[in-house]
Short mmCIF file of C-alpha atoms in Angstrom, two decimals:
data_model
loop_
_atom_site.label_atom_id
_atom_site.label_comp_id
_atom_site.label_asym_id
_atom_site.label_seq_id
_atom_site.Cartn_x
_atom_site.Cartn_y
_atom_site.Cartn_z
CA MET A 1 134.83 79.73 71.95
CA GLY A 2 131.69 81.32 70.47
CA PHE A 3 129.36 83.74 72.20
CA ALA A 4 126.19 85.60 71.11
CA ARG A 5 123.30 87.33 72.78
CA THR A 6 119.86 88.59 71.88
CA CYS A 7 116.75 89.56 73.82
CA SER A 8 113.27 88.32 74.60
CA VAL A 9 110.57 89.28 77.13
CA ALA A 10 109.32 87.53 80.27
CA LEU A 11 105.74 88.42 81.22
CA VAL A 12 104.73 88.98 84.84
CA GLY A 13 100.98 89.48 84.65
CA VAL A 14 100.47 92.10 81.95
CA GLU A 15 103.87 93.68 82.56
CA GLY A 16 107.02 92.55 80.77
CA VAL A 17 110.69 92.30 81.72
CA VAL A 18 113.28 92.31 78.93
CA VAL A 19 115.47 89.21 79.25
CA GLU A 20 118.90 88.88 77.67
CA VAL A 21 119.36 85.44 76.10
CA GLN A 22 123.05 84.49 76.03
CA ALA A 23 124.57 81.49 74.28
CA ASP A 24 128.09 80.21 74.93
CA LEU A 25 129.88 77.42 72.98
CA GLU A 26 132.95 75.70 74.43
CA PRO A 27 134.95 72.64 73.38
CA GLY A 28 133.84 69.52 75.16
CA VAL A 29 131.24 66.79 75.21
CA ALA A 30 128.11 67.87 73.31
CA ALA A 31 125.52 69.06 75.86
CA PHE A 32 122.81 71.68 76.15
CA THR A 33 122.40 73.45 79.50
CA LEU A 34 119.68 76.08 80.11
CA VAL A 35 120.01 78.31 83.19
CA GLY A 36 118.16 81.33 84.54
CA LEU A 37 115.08 80.06 86.48
CA PRO A 38 113.24 78.45 83.56
CA ASP A 39 109.96 76.61 84.12
CA LYS A 40 109.03 73.22 82.66
CA SER A 41 107.80 74.53 79.30
CA LEU A 42 110.95 76.63 78.90
CA THR A 43 113.22 73.74 79.87
CA GLU A 44 111.64 71.66 77.11
CA SER A 45 112.71 74.30 74.58
CA ARG A 46 116.07 72.53 74.34
CA ASP A 47 114.53 69.73 72.32
CA ARG A 48 112.25 72.02 70.32
CA VAL A 49 115.08 74.36 69.37
CA ARG A 50 117.45 71.55 68.37
CA ALA A 51 114.85 69.93 66.08
CA ALA A 52 113.80 73.29 64.60
CA VAL A 53 117.39 74.28 63.78
CA VAL A 54 118.16 70.97 62.10
CA ASN A 55 114.90 70.92 60.14
CA SER A 56 115.55 74.50 58.98
CA GLY A 57 118.71 73.39 57.18
CA ALA A 58 121.23 74.66 59.71
CA GLU A 59 123.90 72.59 61.46
CA TRP A 60 123.58 72.02 65.20
CA PRO A 61 126.89 72.73 66.98
CA GLN A 62 128.42 69.60 68.49
CA LYS A 63 130.01 71.36 71.48
CA LYS A 64 129.22 72.15 75.05
CA LEU A 65 126.39 74.69 74.86
CA THR A 66 125.20 76.87 77.73
CA VAL A 67 122.23 79.22 77.34
CA GLY A 68 121.67 81.77 80.09
CA LEU A 69 118.60 83.92 80.68
CA SER A 70 119.47 87.16 82.43
CA PRO A 71 118.44 88.53 84.90
CA ALA A 72 118.61 85.12 86.52
CA SER A 73 116.52 86.21 89.51
CA VAL A 74 113.32 86.68 87.44
CA PRO A 75 111.22 83.50 86.99
CA LYS A 76 110.70 82.75 83.31
CA GLY A 77 108.07 80.57 81.71
CA GLY A 78 106.33 79.78 78.49
CA SER A 79 107.54 78.89 75.03
CA GLY A 80 108.01 82.45 73.76
CA PHE A 81 111.80 82.26 74.30
CA ASP A 82 112.32 79.55 71.65
CA LEU A 83 113.08 81.95 68.81
CA ALA A 84 115.60 83.97 70.83
CA VAL A 85 117.33 80.80 72.10
CA ALA A 86 117.65 79.39 68.58
CA CYS A 87 119.11 82.61 67.16
CA ALA A 88 121.53 83.01 70.06
CA VAL A 89 122.79 79.46 69.48
CA LEU A 90 123.19 80.07 65.74
CA GLY A 91 124.97 83.34 66.49
CA ALA A 92 127.41 81.59 68.82
CA ALA A 93 127.99 79.00 66.07
CA GLU A 94 128.66 81.89 63.64
CA ARG A 95 125.84 80.81 61.31
CA ILE A 96 124.49 84.31 61.95
CA ASP A 97 126.54 87.42 62.63
CA PRO A 98 126.26 87.91 66.44
CA ARG A 99 126.29 91.69 65.98
CA SER A 100 122.98 91.56 64.10
CA LEU A 101 121.25 89.98 67.11
CA THR A 102 122.29 92.35 69.88
CA ASP A 103 119.54 94.97 69.47
CA LEU A 104 116.72 92.60 68.47
CA VAL A 105 113.87 91.40 70.68
CA MET A 106 112.49 88.03 69.59
CA ILE A 107 109.21 86.48 70.71
CA GLY A 108 107.83 83.22 69.38
CA GLU A 109 107.52 79.47 69.84
CA LEU A 110 109.23 77.06 67.47
CA GLY A 111 107.65 73.96 66.05
CA LEU A 112 109.80 70.91 65.40
CA ASP A 113 109.70 71.68 61.67
CA GLY A 114 110.99 75.22 62.21
CA ARG A 115 107.69 77.05 61.89
CA VAL A 116 107.20 79.99 64.25
CA ARG A 117 104.03 79.76 66.32
CA PRO A 118 102.35 82.68 68.13
CA VAL A 119 102.26 82.94 71.90
CA ARG A 120 99.99 84.79 74.29
CA GLY A 121 100.92 88.28 75.41
CA ILE A 122 102.56 89.65 72.27
CA LEU A 123 101.25 93.20 72.83
CA PRO A 124 102.40 93.63 76.47
CA ALA A 125 105.74 92.03 75.55
CA VAL A 126 106.34 94.52 72.73
CA LEU A 127 105.22 97.37 74.98
CA ALA A 128 107.83 96.29 77.54
CA ALA A 129 110.50 96.15 74.83
CA ALA A 130 109.60 99.65 73.65
CA ASP A 131 109.72 100.99 77.21
CA ALA A 132 113.20 99.49 77.59
CA GLY A 133 114.41 101.37 74.50
CA TYR A 134 114.33 98.62 71.85
CA ASP A 135 112.89 99.57 68.48
CA GLN A 136 113.15 96.28 66.53
CA VAL A 137 111.15 93.15 67.35
CA VAL A 138 110.71 89.80 65.61
CA VAL A 139 107.36 88.07 66.10
CA PRO A 140 105.33 85.36 64.35
CA GLU A 141 103.76 86.58 61.14
CA CYS A 142 100.19 86.03 62.35
CA ALA A 143 100.90 88.24 65.41
CA ALA A 144 102.60 91.07 63.51
CA ALA A 145 99.43 93.19 63.41
CA GLU A 146 99.14 92.99 67.19
CA ALA A 147 102.80 93.94 67.68
CA ALA A 148 102.48 96.83 65.22
CA LEU A 149 100.00 98.54 67.59
CA VAL A 150 102.99 99.83 69.59
CA PRO A 151 104.20 103.10 68.06
CA GLY A 152 107.88 103.59 67.26
CA VAL A 153 108.71 99.90 66.95
CA SER A 154 109.80 98.18 63.73
CA VAL A 155 108.10 94.78 63.51
CA LEU A 156 109.37 91.83 61.46
CA GLY A 157 106.80 89.06 61.07
CA ILE A 158 108.17 85.66 60.07
CA ARG A 159 106.67 82.27 59.34
CA SER A 160 109.68 80.05 59.93
CA LEU A 161 113.14 79.96 61.47
CA GLY A 162 114.61 79.44 57.98
CA GLN A 163 113.18 82.79 56.87
CA LEU A 164 114.70 84.58 59.87
CA ILE A 165 118.11 82.98 59.31
CA ALA A 166 118.05 84.16 55.68
CA VAL A 167 117.06 87.71 56.67
CA LEU A 168 119.77 88.00 59.35
CA ALA A 169 122.44 86.38 57.14
CA ASP A 170 121.50 88.58 54.16
CA GLU A 171 120.60 85.55 52.02
CA PRO A 172 117.66 84.95 49.66
CA VAL A 173 114.51 84.45 51.76
CA PRO A 174 112.86 81.08 51.08
CA GLN A 175 109.20 81.22 50.12
CA GLU A 176 106.78 79.39 52.37
CA GLU A 177 103.84 77.51 50.90
CA PRO A 178 100.61 79.46 51.54
CA ASP A 179 97.94 77.85 53.67
CA GLU A 180 94.87 76.53 51.90
CA GLU A 181 91.81 78.73 52.36
CA GLY A 182 89.12 77.29 54.58
CA ARG A 183 91.48 75.04 56.53
CA PRO A 184 92.12 75.74 60.22
CA ASP A 185 95.45 77.37 60.91
CA PRO A 186 97.54 74.91 62.98
CA LEU A 187 99.70 77.78 64.21
CA LEU A 188 96.77 79.10 66.24
CA ALA A 189 95.97 75.75 67.86
CA GLY A 190 96.24 75.91 71.63
CA LEU A 191 96.68 79.68 71.73
CA ARG A 192 93.49 80.18 73.76
CA MET A 193 93.98 79.69 77.47
CA PRO A 194 91.98 76.71 78.83
CA GLY A 195 89.04 77.67 80.99
CA THR A 196 88.32 81.00 79.25
CA GLY A 197 86.38 79.86 76.21
CA ALA A 198 83.02 80.96 74.94
CA ALA A 199 81.14 78.55 77.22
CA THR A 200 82.47 80.26 80.36
CA GLY A 201 81.14 83.76 79.71
CA LEU A 202 84.67 85.17 79.92
CA HIS A 203 85.25 85.61 76.21
CA SER A 204 85.58 88.97 74.44
CA MET A 205 83.97 88.05 71.15
CA GLY A 206 80.87 90.02 72.00
CA ALA A 207 82.98 93.05 72.78
CA ALA A 208 85.03 92.82 69.65
CA GLN A 209 82.00 92.33 67.41
CA PRO A 210 79.01 94.08 69.01
CA ASP A 211 75.70 92.32 68.54
CA GLN A 212 73.59 94.80 66.61
CA GLU A 213 70.44 92.81 67.39
CA HIS A 214 70.57 93.79 71.07
CA ASP A 215 68.87 97.17 71.24
CA LEU A 216 67.47 99.03 74.23
CA ALA A 217 64.31 99.63 72.25
CA ASP A 218 63.53 95.94 72.70
CA VAL A 219 63.17 96.40 76.47
CA VAL A 220 59.50 96.90 77.30
CA GLY A 221 58.73 99.32 80.13
CA GLN A 222 61.34 99.41 82.94
CA LEU A 223 61.69 103.19 82.91
CA SER A 224 63.56 103.28 86.22
CA ALA A 225 65.97 100.53 85.20
CA ARG A 226 66.64 102.19 81.83
CA THR A 227 67.40 105.47 83.58
CA ALA A 228 69.75 103.74 86.02
CA LEU A 229 71.46 101.99 83.09
CA GLU A 230 72.04 105.33 81.37
CA VAL A 231 73.42 106.93 84.53
CA ALA A 232 75.70 103.94 85.09
CA ALA A 233 77.09 104.20 81.56
CA ALA A 234 77.57 107.97 81.73
CA GLY A 235 79.43 108.03 85.04
CA GLY A 236 80.87 104.52 85.36
CA HIS A 237 78.68 103.72 88.38
CA HIS A 238 78.05 100.19 89.61
CA LEU A 239 74.46 98.95 89.34
CA PHE A 240 72.28 96.50 91.30
CA LEU A 241 69.12 95.21 89.63
CA GLU A 242 66.67 93.36 91.87
CA GLY A 243 63.50 91.82 90.55
CA PRO A 244 61.60 88.61 89.80
CA PRO A 245 62.68 86.18 87.08
CA GLY A 246 61.76 87.26 83.56
CA ALA A 247 61.53 90.97 84.34
CA GLY A 248 64.39 91.89 81.99
CA LYS A 249 67.49 92.16 84.21
CA THR A 250 69.71 90.18 81.86
CA MET A 251 68.32 91.98 78.80
CA LEU A 252 69.32 95.31 80.30
CA ALA A 253 72.82 94.14 81.27
CA GLU A 254 73.49 92.69 77.82
CA ARG A 255 72.68 96.04 76.21
CA LEU A 256 74.90 98.10 78.50
CA PRO A 257 78.22 97.61 76.59
CA ALA A 258 76.71 99.10 73.42
CA VAL A 259 75.70 102.22 75.38
CA LEU A 260 79.25 102.80 76.62
CA PRO A 261 81.42 105.07 74.45
CA PRO A 262 84.20 103.55 72.32
CA LEU A 263 87.51 103.01 74.07
CA GLY A 264 90.27 105.56 73.65
CA ARG A 265 93.67 104.60 72.32
CA GLN A 266 95.28 104.04 75.73
CA GLU A 267 92.22 102.19 77.03
CA SER A 268 92.20 99.96 73.95
CA LEU A 269 95.84 99.04 74.52
CA GLU A 270 95.14 98.22 78.18
CA VAL A 271 92.18 95.98 77.31
CA THR A 272 93.98 94.33 74.40
CA ALA A 273 97.02 93.58 76.58
CA VAL A 274 94.88 91.75 79.15
CA HIS A 275 93.02 89.76 76.51
CA SER A 276 96.28 88.97 74.74
CA VAL A 277 97.73 87.47 77.93
CA ALA A 278 94.51 85.45 78.34
CA GLY A 279 94.58 84.28 74.72
CA LEU A 280 91.19 85.84 73.99
CA LEU A 281 91.95 88.18 71.10
CA PRO A 282 89.45 87.58 68.28
CA PRO A 283 91.00 86.33 65.01
CA GLY A 284 91.72 89.13 62.58
CA LYS A 285 91.12 91.89 65.17
CA PRO A 286 94.33 92.69 67.05
CA LEU A 287 92.91 95.78 68.81
CA ILE A 288 89.79 95.76 71.00
CA ASP A 289 88.18 99.19 70.70
CA THR A 290 84.79 98.50 72.31
CA ALA A 291 83.91 97.79 75.93
CA PRO A 292 84.32 94.10 76.86
CA TYR A 293 81.50 92.17 78.50
CA CYS A 294 82.08 89.29 80.91
CA ALA A 295 79.31 87.26 82.54
CA PRO A 296 80.79 84.37 84.57
CA HIS A 297 78.53 81.64 85.93
CA HIS A 298 77.60 81.84 89.60
CA SER A 299 79.66 78.71 90.29
CA ALA A 300 82.87 80.58 89.42
CA THR A 301 85.56 80.40 92.07
CA MET A 302 87.37 83.33 93.64
CA GLN A 303 90.38 82.64 91.40
CA ALA A 304 88.16 82.71 88.32
CA LEU A 305 86.74 86.09 89.35
CA VAL A 306 89.80 88.00 90.57
CA GLY A 307 92.59 85.95 88.97
CA GLY A 308 95.22 83.52 90.15
CA GLY A 309 95.11 79.76 89.84
CA PRO A 310 97.90 77.19 89.99
CA GLY A 311 101.24 78.00 88.41
CA VAL A 312 101.42 81.31 86.61
CA ALA A 313 98.68 83.66 87.82
CA ARG A 314 96.06 84.22 85.14
CA PRO A 315 93.72 87.22 84.74
CA GLY A 316 90.24 86.68 86.15
CA ALA A 317 86.86 87.99 85.10
CA VAL A 318 87.42 91.38 86.76
CA SER A 319 90.50 91.93 84.56
CA LEU A 320 88.85 90.58 81.42
CA ALA A 321 86.10 93.14 82.07
CA HIS A 322 88.62 95.98 82.42
CA ARG A 323 87.13 99.18 80.91
CA GLY A 324 83.93 97.22 80.28
CA VAL A 325 81.07 95.46 82.05
CA LEU A 326 81.19 92.63 84.59
CA PHE A 327 77.70 91.11 84.90
CA LEU A 328 77.05 88.84 87.89
CA ASP A 329 73.67 87.22 87.30
CA GLU A 330 72.10 85.44 90.28
CA ALA A 331 74.58 87.34 92.46
CA PRO A 332 73.45 85.79 95.81
CA GLU A 333 74.34 82.35 94.43
CA PHE A 334 78.02 83.30 94.13
CA SER A 335 80.37 82.24 96.89
CA SER A 336 80.52 84.82 99.67
CA HIS A 337 84.34 84.68 99.58
CA ALA A 338 84.32 85.34 95.83
CA LEU A 339 81.96 88.31 96.17
CA ASP A 340 83.87 89.85 99.07
CA ALA A 341 87.08 89.55 97.05
CA LEU A 342 85.59 92.13 94.68
CA ARG A 343 85.72 94.89 97.30
CA GLN A 344 89.38 95.80 96.78
CA PRO A 345 89.34 96.00 92.94
CA LEU A 346 86.09 98.00 93.08
CA GLU A 347 87.94 100.69 95.02
CA SER A 348 91.47 100.53 93.61
CA GLY A 349 90.87 99.56 89.97
CA HIS A 350 93.46 96.78 89.99
CA VAL A 351 94.12 93.33 91.45
CA VAL A 352 97.35 92.33 93.19
CA ILE A 353 97.99 88.57 93.42
CA ALA A 354 100.86 87.45 95.66
CA ARG A 355 102.52 84.12 94.92
CA SER A 356 105.75 82.51 96.07
CA ALA A 357 107.27 83.24 92.66
CA GLY A 358 106.39 86.94 92.86
CA VAL A 359 103.61 89.49 92.82
CA VAL A 360 101.37 89.94 89.79
CA ARG A 361 99.28 93.06 89.16
CA PHE A 362 96.32 93.05 86.76
CA PRO A 363 94.19 96.10 85.86
CA ALA A 364 90.55 95.80 86.93
CA ARG A 365 88.61 99.03 86.46
CA PHE A 366 85.21 97.76 85.41
CA LEU A 367 81.53 98.62 85.68
CA MET A 368 79.83 95.96 87.81
CA VAL A 369 76.19 94.99 87.32
CA LEU A 370 74.60 92.75 89.94
CA ALA A 371 71.30 91.00 89.30
CA ALA A 372 69.34 89.16 91.96
CA ASN A 373 65.92 87.80 92.73
CA PRO A 374 64.20 89.24 95.83
CA CYS A 375 63.89 85.78 97.46
CA PRO A 376 64.69 82.12 96.74
CA CYS A 377 61.45 81.61 94.77
CA GLY A 378 61.76 85.02 93.11
CA ARG A 379 58.16 86.15 93.70
CA PHE A 380 58.55 88.28 96.82
CA SER A 381 57.08 91.75 96.41
CA GLN A 382 55.65 94.52 98.52
CA ARG A 383 52.53 94.60 96.32
CA ASP A 384 51.28 91.01 96.50
CA SER A 385 51.72 87.84 98.54
CA MET A 386 52.55 85.29 95.86
CA CYS A 387 55.85 84.43 97.62
CA GLU A 388 55.80 81.28 99.72
CA CYS A 389 59.23 81.75 101.29
CA PRO A 390 59.32 82.24 105.09
CA PRO A 391 60.71 85.59 106.28
CA SER A 392 63.81 83.91 107.68
CA ALA A 393 64.63 82.40 104.26
CA ILE A 394 64.18 85.81 102.59
CA ARG A 395 66.50 87.45 105.11
CA ARG A 396 69.17 84.76 104.67
CA TYR A 397 68.93 85.02 100.88
CA GLN A 398 69.25 88.79 100.81
CA ALA A 399 72.06 88.72 103.40
CA ARG A 400 74.28 86.78 100.98
CA LEU A 401 75.21 90.15 99.46
CA SER A 402 77.22 91.75 102.23
CA GLY A 403 76.69 95.31 103.36
CA PRO A 404 80.26 96.45 102.51
CA LEU A 405 79.85 95.15 98.96
CA LEU A 406 76.47 96.83 98.44
CA ASP A 407 77.83 100.05 99.92
CA ARG A 408 80.17 100.21 96.92
CA VAL A 409 77.24 99.99 94.50
CA ASP A 410 76.02 103.43 93.48
CA LEU A 411 72.67 102.54 91.88
CA ARG A 412 70.02 100.17 93.19
CA VAL A 413 66.85 99.64 91.20
CA GLU A 414 63.88 97.35 91.65
CA VAL A 415 62.90 95.84 88.31
CA GLU A 416 59.14 95.36 88.24
CA PRO A 417 57.44 92.56 86.27
CA VAL A 418 56.23 93.62 82.83
CA THR A 419 52.45 93.92 82.63
CA ARG A 420 50.21 92.60 79.86
CA GLN A 421 49.29 96.14 78.84
CA GLU A 422 52.96 97.07 78.35
CA LEU A 423 53.57 94.00 76.22
CA ALA A 424 50.43 94.55 74.15
CA ARG A 425 51.13 98.22 73.33
CA ARG A 426 52.03 98.68 69.70
CA GLY A 427 54.39 101.32 68.38
CA ALA A 428 55.34 102.54 71.87
CA ARG A 429 58.96 101.45 71.90
CA GLY A 430 61.53 103.04 74.17
CA GLU A 431 64.60 104.94 73.08
CA SER A 432 67.09 103.03 70.96
CA THR A 433 70.63 102.20 71.98
CA ALA A 434 71.99 104.78 69.53
CA THR A 435 69.91 107.58 71.08
CA VAL A 436 70.96 106.74 74.63
CA ALA A 437 74.58 106.23 73.58
CA ASP A 438 74.69 109.72 72.06
CA ARG A 439 73.43 111.22 75.31
CA VAL A 440 75.96 109.18 77.31
CA ARG A 441 78.77 110.30 75.00
CA ALA A 442 77.80 113.95 75.45
CA ALA A 443 77.74 113.53 79.24
CA ARG A 444 81.17 111.89 79.16
CA GLU A 445 82.51 114.80 77.13
CA ARG A 446 81.19 117.30 79.71
CA ALA A 447 82.81 115.32 82.51
CA ALA A 448 86.08 115.03 80.57
CA ALA A 449 86.18 118.78 80.01
CA ARG A 450 85.63 119.38 83.72
CA LEU A 451 88.21 116.78 84.79
CA ALA A 452 90.86 117.85 82.25
CA GLY A 453 94.29 117.94 83.85
CA THR A 454 93.35 115.45 86.58
CA PRO A 455 94.05 111.68 86.75
CA TRP A 456 90.31 110.90 86.67
CA ARG A 457 88.17 110.23 83.61
CA THR A 458 84.66 109.60 84.94
CA ASN A 459 82.62 110.92 87.86
CA SER A 460 82.79 107.56 89.67
CA GLU A 461 86.58 107.89 90.00
CA VAL A 462 86.67 111.37 91.57
CA PRO A 463 87.37 111.32 95.35
CA GLY A 464 84.68 112.80 97.56
CA ARG A 465 87.00 115.43 99.03
CA GLU A 466 87.61 116.83 95.54
CA LEU A 467 83.88 117.00 94.81
CA ARG A 468 83.28 118.86 98.06
CA SER A 469 86.15 121.31 97.60
CA ARG A 470 86.80 121.87 93.88
CA TRP A 471 83.44 121.07 92.26
CA GLN A 472 80.63 122.01 94.59
CA ALA A 473 76.91 121.55 94.08
CA VAL A 474 74.32 124.32 94.17
CA PRO A 475 74.06 125.72 97.73
CA GLY A 476 71.48 123.73 99.69
CA ALA A 477 71.28 120.91 97.14
CA LEU A 478 72.84 118.40 99.55
CA ASP A 479 70.64 119.18 102.54
CA GLU A 480 68.47 116.06 102.14
CA ALA A 481 71.50 113.81 101.62
CA GLU A 482 73.25 115.24 104.69
CA ARG A 483 70.12 114.61 106.79
CA GLY A 484 70.22 111.01 105.60
CA LEU A 485 73.82 110.81 106.84
CA GLU A 486 72.82 112.14 110.24
CA ARG A 487 69.98 109.61 110.54
CA GLY A 488 72.28 106.73 109.59
CA LEU A 489 70.59 106.04 106.26
CA LEU A 490 73.82 106.86 104.42
CA THR A 491 77.45 106.22 105.25
CA ALA A 492 80.18 108.76 104.52
CA ARG A 493 81.10 106.68 101.46
CA GLY A 494 77.44 106.60 100.50
CA LEU A 495 77.21 110.40 100.66
CA ASP A 496 80.22 110.71 98.37
CA ARG A 497 78.67 108.28 95.93
CA VAL A 498 75.39 110.19 95.94
CA LEU A 499 77.33 113.32 95.03
CA ARG A 500 79.11 111.50 92.20
CA VAL A 501 75.81 110.22 90.81
CA ALA A 502 74.35 113.72 91.09
CA TRP A 503 77.20 115.07 88.96
CA THR A 504 76.48 112.40 86.36
CA VAL A 505 72.80 113.30 86.32
CA ALA A 506 73.74 116.95 85.92
CA ASP A 507 76.00 116.07 82.97
CA LEU A 508 73.20 114.09 81.34
CA VAL A 509 70.63 116.89 81.62
CA GLY A 510 73.11 119.68 80.82
CA HIS A 511 73.40 121.43 84.20
CA ASP A 512 76.62 123.23 85.11
CA ARG A 513 76.49 121.73 88.60
CA PRO A 514 74.03 119.52 90.52
CA ASP A 515 70.90 121.14 91.90
CA ALA A 516 68.39 119.78 94.43
CA GLY A 517 66.54 117.81 91.74
CA ASP A 518 69.72 116.11 90.54
CA VAL A 519 70.64 115.15 94.11
CA ALA A 520 67.11 113.89 94.79
CA LEU A 521 67.27 111.62 91.73
CA ALA A 522 70.72 110.42 92.83
CA LEU A 523 69.35 109.64 96.30
CA GLN A 524 66.43 107.77 94.78
CA LEU A 525 68.77 105.71 92.61
CA ARG A 526 71.11 105.09 95.54
CA THR A 527 68.56 104.06 98.19
CA GLY A 528 65.64 102.83 96.09
CA VAL A 529 63.27 105.02 98.17
CA PRO A 530 60.88 107.11 96.00
CA ARG A 531 61.38 110.85 96.48
CA GLY A 532 58.84 112.24 94.05
CA VAL A 533 61.23 112.99 91.21
CA PRO A 534 60.61 111.72 87.66
CA MET A 535 62.74 108.69 86.76
CA THR A 536 63.47 109.86 83.24
CA LEU A 537 66.31 111.66 81.52
CA GLY A 538 65.23 111.47 77.88
CA ALA A 539 62.03 110.84 76.04
CA PRO A 540 59.48 108.79 77.99
CA ALA A 541 59.18 105.12 77.09
#
């Protein structure tokens, strides 16, 4: 009787569980049994592994073979167990020393010819292995750079099962023929998850390779909206832009990711793990270090926004926008159920999806930007009467964004149409993205110094009770906001959010703590009601 074991990783959302892969050979009729709650794709690994072993020059054992995946109570899916199953079988057949497999974690899919193909979720799988105490992993060669992001782990990247057998058996490693330049790599085919391609607005290519052509200096006028954009970036506050078509709402949202500071090491690993599970990592860039940007179409379902779907739960747009920007253009056109599903992740910073097979948790701490027209025709304004929509239609249209959802939005700005004079002015461009980004970075550093030693990173995350007790505003600065609470113009949550925005404004202008002017600007950005304060933080546009 032969026995061998090695390890692999089962992914549950973006969290991994180390699975022990055991192979047992007994005399009897040749058969291959796989146990341990495998799904359909994992059950099919029996045929893939057998063909890969034979085509790699090894002999398939003609005995009764049982492969167990432990713990048996954890559902397991995907093709990433192929490599571990093949090596466990070869160890049980004594083609490989079983002792050399015990402390290895293997992740990879096998082709019928023995080539090792990459799978989604390499980074979170290696992170789980490191947390469990393993320091040696075997992954496909093209995913070795992604696995090497985890510190303290020795990574072996291989191209074929034959290479791995030679390495483990201490034999000469066969040389693989290099791929021809310019030809598509067949190993990467099918790695991207269906339904998350570039045409859906859920891709991260723009985040991984920032578009240098999108500059805030290209936005004509819109001083209030530019100020709100800067405050949103500095404090992580959600933003609602309302205005007629063509006023520049989408232009502003597209330029927001470049204003955000680069991601820290831990944030980069979080974002990369989510995009790795979704199969959205850009080729040649294993680590995402800039804020992602997701702009799903308004026909997106609730599952597409918050995650889920049939079978294994997949990350939605809110998770793909983790530590970045989620832009919902034409927000009233989204399903009311989909929009209301955003309430919980806006508060908690994560999404919990319950399924019969288990509970999946995805991170979802994002900066949300809503854009909407004021009415169905888009021409409603307090200044003129070009709108032809009846008042009842305007009320129904605006009521599609529920009050509880808007109460979680810190900044609300009306984007006015650009005038002919503003378009015709020459040489009067606004501040560039680089200038605003420097000011945002300085404000973030002030907030980080103040919040050092706490679990919070930005002003938008700090609970209101902490702002009222530990970091207080100038005496009397909140009088106007408190009167708004008494008159019912602000909720208790709204008052806390005004205080958070005021702290962000104070960080941007260099104040030690918010004064009455900072709170007045925060109230103006929160309610949209003019309060006689200048809507500028930097040089005028």
